[in-house]
Structure formats: structure tokens, C-alpha cells
Amino acid sequence: MSGRRIDLKGHAETLRHRMSSGEFGSFPVVMGLLLIWVIFQSLNSNFLSPRNLSNLSVDIVGTGLIAVGIVFVLLVGEIDLSVGSVSGFGAVMFAVLNVQNGMAEWLAVIVAILCGTAIGLVQGFFFARVGVPAFVVTLAGLLGWSGLMLYLLGTSGTVNLDDEGLVATLTSHYFGNVAVAYGVAALGTAVYFLASYRDRRHRRATGMPCRSLAEIALRTSVVGVIVFAAAFVLNQFRGLPLALLIFLVVVAGLDFLLRRTPYGRRVYAVGGGAEAARRVGVNIVRVRISVFAVSASMAVVGGLFLASRITSASQTSGTGLLLLNAIAAAVIGGVSLFGGHGTTWSAFLGILVIQSIASGMALLGIQAAVQFMITGGVLLAAVVVDSLVRQAQKAHGRA
């Protein structure tokens, strides 16, 4: 019993030290999300209904995928203002190739994504190699790719997609069999435990601090409760949405790329200090170009999901608040504007916050102006927290 008390006391002291040194992790955004859900549920009992949560899980995907791409650019301390226009251009490119020119859907999707990758490489080249500020390059891209999108549409203005086609199915298909949602929940929990256990073994072998088995078991239990609860709720409506499954796979895959591969370590190194990264042999130019390529590619993927949601691509694709919501999602989720801090899961949490606010406002019949003000307030709070965290880390010699 005394050993257990000592262990708990040690964990409490470690937690207190991490908090005082600015290592909040995802705690603030998770607490904020729970508060938002409690408030809206108290105002409208339909907010946490299976139907609304299922719709919410699909609504977050398009913008969320764009936000995931922006995470890569923010990690190196830069910004990409062109992602909204690129997403609209990608959706229109797909629609024109498939609907107006008869190209197979799968091939049109690949071509559209490759066009996005090429756009990112070009913009990254002008920034990293030529030396034009990323703000200017991507602002020019915002205007240029919007113009090209309108040119491709011509006088038609809108291209309707096949309701039964591949792209339309991305957001309309649900796995009605309850075993699918529960199976994905079980697989996700198992993968989390194995990854945590493998990380512990690696850290112990190299003499680095690591989590205890008890802490890993506790964290896995929390993850399991969350994902199985989500599976239960989704099964109460239409089952697991294909769009949500794809989103989670992409987020997890890119998180692995960032945190478990040499490439990801280079991205964080550049964001933490470009000169220091250069001195240890990191190719700064190559890394910077690559993150813009990832951002633009993910923008096209997100644009295809947004087009799938309304089964059309039009002059309004990629416009409006899409750019602001995508950037806000990454920042609200915990990605630092100063670079070097954040994960793809940050974008997932951030877009969940933003879309939860939008969904709650819609249920309450509140005008969009109030939604903008609330989202702006949440964004400002996230940036303030980011600044305070950076100051705390500097004070403790961690930044």
C-alpha cells in the first residue's frame, strides 16, 4: 500500500512539474470540448443524440483533412493561405475530368491529388529555394488557384457529381453492421496499447524516462472507454461512417509519419530551430518544400470530401470560412504558431471543437454572427495559451 502511495505521489509531482513548465498537452482543448458539449446539451437535449453526433462525425472530415495538412506547415513555423483555394481547385479538377471528360473516377481522383502535390512543390520551391516569404507565396496561390478554378468551370458554374459514384460514397456510406464499429474500436485500443508498450521498451533500453505499465494500462483503459462509447453511439443511428474511418486512418498514419520516422523528426527539428537543424545535417530546403507538398495534397483530399458532402463542385468550392476554419482547427487543437510543437491529432480535436460550436448554434437557431464571435474567442484563447506555454518553456529552458 505504501509503495502505491509513493507511486501516486510521484505521478502527481511529475504532473505538477509538467504543468508548471508549460507541458499541457491536449488537456486544455479536451476540457474546452467537454465544456462546449455540456453547455449545448443543457440548452438542447438533441445535441448529444446519436443522429447529431453521427452527422457531426462526418461534417468534421473535409475541413479536418485540410487542417491535418496545415499542421505540417505550422510545425516548421510557416503558414499556408492557399489551402482553401487548392481544395476548391482540386474538387473542380476532379469534377471536370470525370463528369465533363469521362475519365474514370479513381483516375480523376489520383490526377487531382497529384495536381495538389505539384502545387505544393511549386509554392514550397518559391519559399524555400527562392526565398519569397511563405505568406506572400501562398497568398498569391490563394488568388491564382481560385482564378484557375473559375476558368475550369467556365460558364457552367457548377458540376454535379454522380450520386452513386466513388467520391459521393465517401460521405454517404455507413457500415450498418454493429460489429464493424466495435471491431474498429477494439483494433484502435489494441494498437494504442502496443505502440505505448513498444515505446516503453525502447525508452528503457536506451535509459530514457518511460511510463510505468500501470500508467500505460490506465491510459489504454481511458482510450478504450472513449472509442467504445463512440462506437456505441454511432451504432444507435446508422453505424460507422466511412468518412470518419478514413479520417481517423489518415490522422493516425500521418501522426506515425511525424512522430515515428526520421522524416517527422526532421520536420520537428526545423520547427524547433532551423539553424540548429542545419548544423546536424538536416536538409532544410527539402523539408520545407515537402511540408507544403503535404499541405496542398491534403487540401485536395479535403476538397474531395467537401464536394462529396454536397455531390457537386462549384464556384463556391474552397471559399468562405474554409481557410480560416482549417487554420483555426490546427491552432485551437494545440499546434504552436511558433513551430516545433503539435500533432495531427491536434487538428482532429480542433475541428471537433469548431464543428461542435457550429452544430450547437444550428440546433439553437442562433445566427452565424454569434458563431463567428465565439469561434474567434476560442481561437484567441488558444493563441494566448500557446504564447503562455512558450514563455513557461523558455523560463524552464525548454524552448
CSV table of C-alpha atoms in Angstrom, one decimal:
chain,number,residue,atom,x,y,z
A,1,MET,CA,0.0,0.0,0.0
A,2,SER,CA,2.8,2.4,0.9
A,3,GLY,CA,4.5,1.7,-2.4
A,4,ARG,CA,1.3,2.5,-4.2
A,5,ARG,CA,1.0,5.8,-2.3
A,6,ILE,CA,4.6,6.7,-3.2
A,7,ASP,CA,3.9,5.9,-6.9
A,8,LEU,CA,0.8,8.1,-6.9
A,9,LYS,CA,2.7,10.9,-5.2
A,10,GLY,CA,5.4,10.6,-7.8
A,11,HIS,CA,2.9,10.8,-10.6
A,12,ALA,CA,1.2,13.8,-9.0
A,13,GLU,CA,4.6,15.6,-8.7
A,14,THR,CA,5.5,14.8,-12.3
A,15,LEU,CA,2.2,16.1,-13.4
A,16,ARG,CA,2.6,19.3,-11.4
A,17,HIS,CA,6.1,19.8,-12.8
A,18,ARG,CA,4.9,19.3,-16.4
A,19,MET,CA,2.1,21.8,-15.9
A,20,SER,CA,4.4,24.4,-14.4
A,21,SER,CA,6.9,24.1,-17.2
A,22,GLY,CA,4.2,24.5,-19.9
A,23,GLU,CA,3.6,20.9,-21.0
A,24,PHE,CA,-0.2,21.0,-21.0
A,25,GLY,CA,-0.6,18.6,-23.9
A,26,SER,CA,-4.1,18.2,-25.2
A,27,PHE,CA,-5.6,18.8,-21.7
A,28,PRO,CA,-6.9,22.4,-22.3
A,29,VAL,CA,-8.7,21.6,-25.6
A,30,VAL,CA,-10.2,18.4,-24.3
A,31,MET,CA,-11.6,20.3,-21.3
A,32,GLY,CA,-12.9,23.0,-23.6
A,33,LEU,CA,-14.6,20.4,-25.8
A,34,LEU,CA,-16.3,18.8,-22.9
A,35,LEU,CA,-17.4,22.2,-21.6
A,36,ILE,CA,-18.9,23.0,-25.0
A,37,TRP,CA,-20.8,19.7,-25.2
A,38,VAL,CA,-22.1,20.1,-21.6
A,39,ILE,CA,-23.3,23.7,-22.4
A,40,PHE,CA,-25.1,22.8,-25.7
A,41,GLN,CA,-26.6,19.6,-24.2
A,42,SER,CA,-28.0,21.6,-21.4
A,43,LEU,CA,-29.6,24.0,-23.9
A,44,ASN,CA,-30.8,21.4,-26.3
A,45,SER,CA,-31.1,17.7,-25.5
A,46,ASN,CA,-30.7,16.8,-29.1
A,47,PHE,CA,-27.0,17.9,-29.2
A,48,LEU,CA,-25.6,14.6,-27.9
A,49,SER,CA,-28.2,12.5,-29.7
A,50,PRO,CA,-26.8,9.7,-31.9
A,51,ARG,CA,-28.1,11.4,-35.0
A,52,ASN,CA,-26.5,14.7,-34.4
A,53,LEU,CA,-23.2,13.2,-33.3
A,54,SER,CA,-23.1,10.9,-36.3
A,55,ASN,CA,-23.7,14.0,-38.6
A,56,LEU,CA,-21.0,15.8,-36.7
A,57,SER,CA,-18.5,13.0,-37.2
A,58,VAL,CA,-19.0,13.3,-41.0
A,59,ASP,CA,-19.1,17.1,-41.1
A,60,ILE,CA,-15.6,17.4,-39.5
A,61,VAL,CA,-13.9,15.3,-42.1
A,62,GLY,CA,-13.5,17.6,-45.1
A,63,THR,CA,-12.1,20.6,-43.2
A,64,GLY,CA,-10.3,18.3,-40.8
A,65,LEU,CA,-8.3,16.7,-43.5
A,66,ILE,CA,-7.2,20.2,-44.7
A,67,ALA,CA,-6.3,21.1,-41.2
A,68,VAL,CA,-4.2,18.0,-40.9
A,69,GLY,CA,-2.1,19.1,-43.9
A,70,ILE,CA,-1.7,22.6,-42.4
A,71,VAL,CA,-0.2,21.0,-39.3
A,72,PHE,CA,2.9,20.1,-41.3
A,73,VAL,CA,3.4,23.7,-42.4
A,74,LEU,CA,2.8,25.1,-38.9
A,75,LEU,CA,5.3,22.7,-37.4
A,76,VAL,CA,8.1,24.4,-39.4
A,77,GLY,CA,6.8,27.8,-38.2
A,78,GLU,CA,5.2,28.9,-41.5
A,79,ILE,CA,1.7,29.4,-42.9
A,80,ASP,CA,-0.2,28.3,-46.0
A,81,LEU,CA,-3.0,30.6,-47.0
A,82,SER,CA,-3.8,28.8,-50.3
A,83,VAL,CA,-5.3,25.6,-48.9
A,84,GLY,CA,-8.9,26.8,-49.4
A,85,SER,CA,-8.3,27.7,-53.0
A,86,VAL,CA,-6.4,24.5,-53.6
A,87,SER,CA,-9.1,22.4,-52.1
A,88,GLY,CA,-11.7,24.0,-54.4
A,89,PHE,CA,-9.4,23.7,-57.4
A,90,GLY,CA,-8.9,20.0,-56.7
A,91,ALA,CA,-12.6,19.3,-56.4
A,92,VAL,CA,-13.3,21.2,-59.7
A,93,MET,CA,-10.4,19.4,-61.4
A,94,PHE,CA,-11.9,16.1,-60.4
A,95,ALA,CA,-15.4,17.1,-61.5
A,96,VAL,CA,-14.3,18.4,-64.9
A,97,LEU,CA,-12.1,15.3,-65.6
A,98,ASN,CA,-14.8,12.8,-64.5
A,99,VAL,CA,-18.1,14.4,-65.4
A,100,GLN,CA,-17.2,16.5,-68.4
A,101,ASN,CA,-14.4,14.5,-69.9
A,102,GLY,CA,-15.4,10.9,-69.0
A,103,MET,CA,-12.3,10.0,-67.1
A,104,ALA,CA,-12.7,7.1,-64.6
A,105,GLU,CA,-13.4,8.4,-61.1
A,106,TRP,CA,-10.4,6.6,-59.4
A,107,LEU,CA,-8.1,8.1,-62.1
A,108,ALA,CA,-9.5,11.5,-61.8
A,109,VAL,CA,-9.0,11.4,-58.0
A,110,ILE,CA,-5.4,10.5,-58.4
A,111,VAL,CA,-4.8,13.2,-61.0
A,112,ALA,CA,-6.4,15.8,-58.8
A,113,ILE,CA,-4.3,14.8,-55.8
A,114,LEU,CA,-1.1,14.8,-57.9
A,115,CYS,CA,-2.0,18.3,-59.1
A,116,GLY,CA,-2.3,19.3,-55.5
A,117,THR,CA,1.1,17.8,-54.8
A,118,ALA,CA,2.6,19.7,-57.7
A,119,ILE,CA,1.1,23.0,-56.5
A,120,GLY,CA,2.6,22.4,-53.1
A,121,LEU,CA,6.0,21.7,-54.6
A,122,VAL,CA,5.9,24.9,-56.6
A,123,GLN,CA,4.9,27.0,-53.7
A,124,GLY,CA,7.4,25.3,-51.5
A,125,PHE,CA,10.1,25.9,-54.0
A,126,PHE,CA,9.5,29.7,-54.2
A,127,PHE,CA,9.6,29.8,-50.4
A,128,ALA,CA,12.4,27.5,-49.5
A,129,ARG,CA,14.7,28.0,-52.6
A,130,VAL,CA,13.9,31.4,-54.0
A,131,GLY,CA,13.4,33.0,-50.6
A,132,VAL,CA,9.9,34.5,-51.1
A,133,PRO,CA,8.0,34.7,-47.7
A,134,ALA,CA,5.5,31.9,-47.4
A,135,PHE,CA,2.8,34.4,-46.6
A,136,VAL,CA,3.2,36.1,-49.9
A,137,VAL,CA,3.7,32.9,-52.0
A,138,THR,CA,0.5,31.3,-50.6
A,139,LEU,CA,-1.5,34.5,-50.7
A,140,ALA,CA,-0.6,34.6,-54.4
A,141,GLY,CA,-1.7,31.0,-54.6
A,142,LEU,CA,-5.0,31.8,-52.9
A,143,LEU,CA,-5.8,34.2,-55.8
A,144,GLY,CA,-4.2,32.2,-58.6
A,145,TRP,CA,-5.8,28.8,-57.9
A,146,SER,CA,-9.2,30.4,-57.3
A,147,GLY,CA,-8.9,32.0,-60.7
A,148,LEU,CA,-7.9,28.8,-62.3
A,149,MET,CA,-10.8,27.0,-60.7
A,150,LEU,CA,-13.2,29.6,-62.1
A,151,TYR,CA,-11.6,29.2,-65.5
A,152,LEU,CA,-12.1,25.4,-65.5
A,153,LEU,CA,-15.7,25.8,-64.5
A,154,GLY,CA,-16.3,28.2,-67.4
A,155,THR,CA,-19.9,29.4,-67.8
A,156,SER,CA,-21.5,26.3,-66.2
A,157,GLY,CA,-20.7,27.5,-62.7
A,158,THR,CA,-21.5,24.1,-61.1
A,159,VAL,CA,-20.7,20.5,-62.0
A,160,ASN,CA,-22.9,17.9,-60.3
A,161,LEU,CA,-21.3,14.6,-59.3
A,162,ASP,CA,-22.7,11.1,-59.7
A,163,ASP,CA,-24.8,10.4,-56.5
A,164,GLU,CA,-23.7,6.7,-56.6
A,165,GLY,CA,-20.2,7.4,-57.6
A,166,LEU,CA,-16.9,6.8,-55.8
A,167,VAL,CA,-16.5,10.3,-54.4
A,168,ALA,CA,-20.2,10.7,-53.4
A,169,THR,CA,-19.9,7.4,-51.5
A,170,LEU,CA,-17.1,8.8,-49.3
A,171,THR,CA,-19.6,10.7,-47.1
A,172,SER,CA,-22.8,8.8,-47.8
A,173,HIS,CA,-21.7,5.2,-46.9
A,174,TYR,CA,-22.2,3.8,-43.4
A,175,PHE,CA,-21.2,0.4,-42.1
A,176,GLY,CA,-24.5,-0.7,-40.7
A,177,ASN,CA,-23.2,-3.9,-39.1
A,178,VAL,CA,-22.5,-3.1,-35.4
A,179,ALA,CA,-19.5,-5.4,-35.4
A,180,VAL,CA,-17.6,-3.1,-37.7
A,181,ALA,CA,-17.7,-0.1,-35.3
A,182,TYR,CA,-16.8,-2.3,-32.3
A,183,GLY,CA,-14.1,-4.1,-34.2
A,184,VAL,CA,-12.5,-0.8,-35.2
A,185,ALA,CA,-12.7,0.4,-31.6
A,186,ALA,CA,-11.1,-2.8,-30.4
A,187,LEU,CA,-8.3,-2.6,-33.0
A,188,GLY,CA,-7.7,1.1,-32.2
A,189,THR,CA,-7.4,0.3,-28.5
A,190,ALA,CA,-5.0,-2.6,-29.1
A,191,VAL,CA,-2.8,-0.6,-31.4
A,192,TYR,CA,-2.6,2.2,-28.8
A,193,PHE,CA,-1.5,-0.3,-26.1
A,194,LEU,CA,1.0,-2.0,-28.4
A,195,ALA,CA,2.5,1.3,-29.5
A,196,SER,CA,2.7,2.6,-25.9
A,197,TYR,CA,4.3,-0.7,-24.8
A,198,ARG,CA,6.8,-0.7,-27.6
A,199,ASP,CA,7.7,2.9,-26.9
A,200,ARG,CA,8.3,2.0,-23.2
A,201,ARG,CA,10.6,-0.9,-24.1
A,202,HIS,CA,12.6,1.3,-26.5
A,203,ARG,CA,13.0,4.0,-23.8
A,204,ARG,CA,14.0,1.5,-21.1
A,205,ALA,CA,16.6,0.0,-23.5
A,206,THR,CA,18.1,3.4,-24.1
A,207,GLY,CA,17.9,4.5,-20.5
A,208,MET,CA,15.3,7.2,-21.1
A,209,PRO,CA,12.4,8.0,-18.7
A,210,CYS,CA,9.4,6.0,-19.5
A,211,ARG,CA,5.8,5.4,-18.4
A,212,SER,CA,5.1,2.6,-16.0
A,213,LEU,CA,3.0,-0.4,-17.1
A,214,ALA,CA,0.2,0.8,-14.7
A,215,GLU,CA,0.1,4.2,-16.4
A,216,ILE,CA,0.0,2.6,-19.8
A,217,ALA,CA,-2.8,0.3,-18.7
A,218,LEU,CA,-4.7,3.3,-17.3
A,219,ARG,CA,-4.3,5.4,-20.5
A,220,THR,CA,-5.3,2.4,-22.6
A,221,SER,CA,-8.4,1.9,-20.5
A,222,VAL,CA,-9.4,5.6,-21.0
A,223,VAL,CA,-8.9,5.3,-24.7
A,224,GLY,CA,-10.9,2.1,-24.8
A,225,VAL,CA,-13.8,3.7,-22.9
A,226,ILE,CA,-13.9,6.6,-25.3
A,227,VAL,CA,-13.7,4.7,-28.6
A,228,PHE,CA,-16.2,2.0,-27.5
A,229,ALA,CA,-18.6,4.7,-26.3
A,230,ALA,CA,-18.2,6.4,-29.7
A,231,ALA,CA,-18.9,3.1,-31.4
A,232,PHE,CA,-22.0,2.5,-29.3
A,233,VAL,CA,-23.4,6.0,-30.1
A,234,LEU,CA,-22.7,5.6,-33.8
A,235,ASN,CA,-24.4,2.2,-33.9
A,236,GLN,CA,-27.5,3.8,-32.5
A,237,PHE,CA,-28.0,5.7,-35.7
A,238,ARG,CA,-26.6,4.3,-39.0
A,239,GLY,CA,-23.4,2.7,-37.9
A,240,LEU,CA,-19.8,3.8,-38.5
A,241,PRO,CA,-19.4,6.4,-41.3
A,242,LEU,CA,-16.8,5.6,-44.0
A,243,ALA,CA,-15.7,9.2,-44.0
A,244,LEU,CA,-14.9,9.1,-40.3
A,245,LEU,CA,-13.0,5.8,-40.6
A,246,ILE,CA,-10.9,7.3,-43.5
A,247,PHE,CA,-10.2,10.4,-41.4
A,248,LEU,CA,-9.0,8.5,-38.4
A,249,VAL,CA,-6.8,6.3,-40.5
A,250,VAL,CA,-5.2,9.3,-42.2
A,251,VAL,CA,-4.7,11.1,-38.9
A,252,ALA,CA,-3.1,8.1,-37.3
A,253,GLY,CA,-1.0,7.4,-40.3
A,254,LEU,CA,0.4,10.9,-40.6
A,255,ASP,CA,0.9,11.0,-36.8
A,256,PHE,CA,3.1,7.9,-37.2
A,257,LEU,CA,4.9,9.6,-40.0
A,258,LEU,CA,5.6,12.7,-37.9
A,259,ARG,CA,6.5,11.0,-34.6
A,260,ARG,CA,8.0,7.7,-35.5
A,261,THR,CA,10.0,8.3,-38.7
A,262,PRO,CA,13.3,10.2,-39.5
A,263,TYR,CA,11.3,12.5,-41.8
A,264,GLY,CA,9.0,13.5,-38.9
A,265,ARG,CA,11.9,14.2,-36.6
A,266,ARG,CA,13.4,16.4,-39.3
A,267,VAL,CA,10.2,18.4,-39.5
A,268,TYR,CA,10.1,19.0,-35.8
A,269,ALA,CA,13.8,19.8,-35.8
A,270,VAL,CA,13.3,22.5,-38.4
A,271,GLY,CA,10.4,23.9,-36.5
A,272,GLY,CA,12.4,23.9,-33.3
A,273,GLY,CA,15.3,25.8,-34.8
A,274,ALA,CA,16.3,25.8,-38.5
A,275,GLU,CA,19.9,26.7,-37.9
A,276,ALA,CA,20.4,24.0,-35.3
A,277,ALA,CA,18.8,21.5,-37.6
A,278,ARG,CA,21.0,22.6,-40.5
A,279,ARG,CA,24.1,22.1,-38.3
A,280,VAL,CA,23.2,18.5,-37.6
A,281,GLY,CA,22.8,17.7,-41.3
A,282,VAL,CA,19.1,18.3,-42.0
A,283,ASN,CA,18.3,19.4,-45.5
A,284,ILE,CA,16.2,22.5,-44.6
A,285,VAL,CA,15.1,23.3,-48.1
A,286,ARG,CA,13.9,19.8,-48.8
A,287,VAL,CA,11.9,19.6,-45.6
A,288,ARG,CA,10.3,23.0,-46.2
A,289,ILE,CA,9.3,22.1,-49.7
A,290,SER,CA,7.9,18.7,-48.6
A,291,VAL,CA,5.6,20.2,-45.9
A,292,PHE,CA,4.0,22.5,-48.5
A,293,ALA,CA,3.5,19.5,-50.8
A,294,VAL,CA,1.8,17.6,-48.0
A,295,SER,CA,-0.4,20.6,-47.1
A,296,ALA,CA,-1.6,21.1,-50.7
A,297,SER,CA,-2.2,17.3,-51.3
A,298,MET,CA,-4.3,17.1,-48.1
A,299,ALA,CA,-6.1,20.2,-49.2
A,300,VAL,CA,-7.2,18.4,-52.4
A,301,VAL,CA,-8.3,15.3,-50.4
A,302,GLY,CA,-10.3,17.5,-48.1
A,303,GLY,CA,-11.8,19.3,-51.0
A,304,LEU,CA,-13.0,16.0,-52.5
A,305,PHE,CA,-14.7,15.1,-49.2
A,306,LEU,CA,-16.4,18.5,-49.1
A,307,ALA,CA,-17.6,18.0,-52.7
A,308,SER,CA,-18.8,14.6,-51.7
A,309,ARG,CA,-20.9,16.0,-49.0
A,310,ILE,CA,-22.9,18.2,-51.4
A,311,THR,CA,-22.3,16.0,-54.5
A,312,SER,CA,-21.1,18.9,-56.6
A,313,ALA,CA,-18.2,21.3,-57.3
A,314,SER,CA,-19.0,24.9,-57.9
A,315,GLN,CA,-17.6,28.5,-57.9
A,316,THR,CA,-18.1,28.5,-54.1
A,317,SER,CA,-15.8,25.5,-53.5
A,318,GLY,CA,-12.9,26.3,-51.2
A,319,THR,CA,-14.3,29.8,-50.5
A,320,GLY,CA,-15.9,31.3,-47.4
A,321,LEU,CA,-14.6,30.4,-44.0
A,322,LEU,CA,-12.9,27.2,-45.1
A,323,LEU,CA,-9.3,28.6,-44.9
A,324,LEU,CA,-9.9,30.3,-41.5
A,325,ASN,CA,-11.6,27.2,-40.0
A,326,ALA,CA,-8.8,24.9,-41.2
A,327,ILE,CA,-6.1,27.1,-39.7
A,328,ALA,CA,-8.1,27.7,-36.6
A,329,ALA,CA,-8.7,24.0,-36.1
A,330,ALA,CA,-4.9,23.3,-36.0
A,331,VAL,CA,-4.2,26.1,-33.7
A,332,ILE,CA,-7.1,25.5,-31.3
A,333,GLY,CA,-6.1,21.8,-31.2
A,334,GLY,CA,-2.7,22.8,-29.9
A,335,VAL,CA,-0.3,23.2,-32.8
A,336,SER,CA,2.1,26.1,-32.0
A,337,LEU,CA,2.3,29.1,-34.3
A,338,PHE,CA,5.9,29.3,-33.4
A,339,GLY,CA,6.7,25.9,-34.9
A,340,GLY,CA,8.0,22.6,-33.5
A,341,HIS,CA,5.0,21.6,-31.3
A,342,GLY,CA,1.8,19.8,-32.2
A,343,THR,CA,0.5,16.6,-33.8
A,344,THR,CA,-2.1,15.6,-36.4
A,345,TRP,CA,-4.4,14.7,-33.5
A,346,SER,CA,-4.4,18.4,-32.6
A,347,ALA,CA,-6.2,19.1,-35.9
A,348,PHE,CA,-8.7,16.4,-35.1
A,349,LEU,CA,-9.5,17.9,-31.7
A,350,GLY,CA,-9.5,21.4,-33.1
A,351,ILE,CA,-12.0,20.8,-35.9
A,352,LEU,CA,-14.2,18.8,-33.4
A,353,VAL,CA,-14.3,22.0,-31.3
A,354,ILE,CA,-15.2,24.3,-34.2
A,355,GLN,CA,-17.8,21.9,-35.7
A,356,SER,CA,-19.3,21.3,-32.3
A,357,ILE,CA,-19.9,25.0,-31.9
A,358,ALA,CA,-21.4,25.2,-35.4
A,359,SER,CA,-23.7,22.2,-34.7
A,360,GLY,CA,-24.8,23.6,-31.4
A,361,MET,CA,-25.5,27.0,-32.8
A,362,ALA,CA,-27.6,25.5,-35.6
A,363,LEU,CA,-29.7,23.4,-33.2
A,364,LEU,CA,-30.3,26.5,-31.1
A,365,GLY,CA,-31.2,28.6,-34.2
A,366,ILE,CA,-28.6,31.2,-33.3
A,367,GLN,CA,-27.4,33.4,-36.2
A,368,ALA,CA,-24.0,32.8,-37.8
A,369,ALA,CA,-22.6,36.1,-36.4
A,370,VAL,CA,-22.6,34.8,-32.9
A,371,GLN,CA,-20.9,31.6,-34.1
A,372,PHE,CA,-18.1,33.7,-35.6
A,373,MET,CA,-17.6,35.6,-32.4
A,374,ILE,CA,-17.5,32.5,-30.3
A,375,THR,CA,-15.1,30.7,-32.6
A,376,GLY,CA,-12.9,33.8,-32.7
A,377,GLY,CA,-12.8,33.9,-28.9
A,378,VAL,CA,-11.8,30.3,-28.7
A,379,LEU,CA,-9.1,30.9,-31.3
A,380,LEU,CA,-7.8,33.9,-29.3
A,381,ALA,CA,-7.8,31.8,-26.1
A,382,ALA,CA,-5.8,29.0,-27.9
A,383,VAL,CA,-3.2,31.5,-29.2
A,384,VAL,CA,-2.9,33.1,-25.7
A,385,VAL,CA,-2.3,29.6,-24.2
A,386,ASP,CA,0.3,28.9,-26.9
A,387,SER,CA,2.1,32.1,-26.0
A,388,LEU,CA,2.0,31.4,-22.3
A,389,VAL,CA,3.2,27.9,-22.8
A,390,ARG,CA,6.1,29.1,-24.8
A,391,GLN,CA,7.0,31.6,-22.2
A,392,ALA,CA,6.9,28.9,-19.5
A,393,GLN,CA,9.0,26.6,-21.5
A,394,LYS,CA,11.6,29.4,-22.1
A,395,ALA,CA,11.7,30.0,-18.3
A,396,HIS,CA,12.4,26.3,-17.8
A,397,GLY,CA,15.0,26.2,-20.6
A,398,ARG,CA,12.7,24.0,-22.8
A,399,ALA,CA,12.3,26.4,-25.8
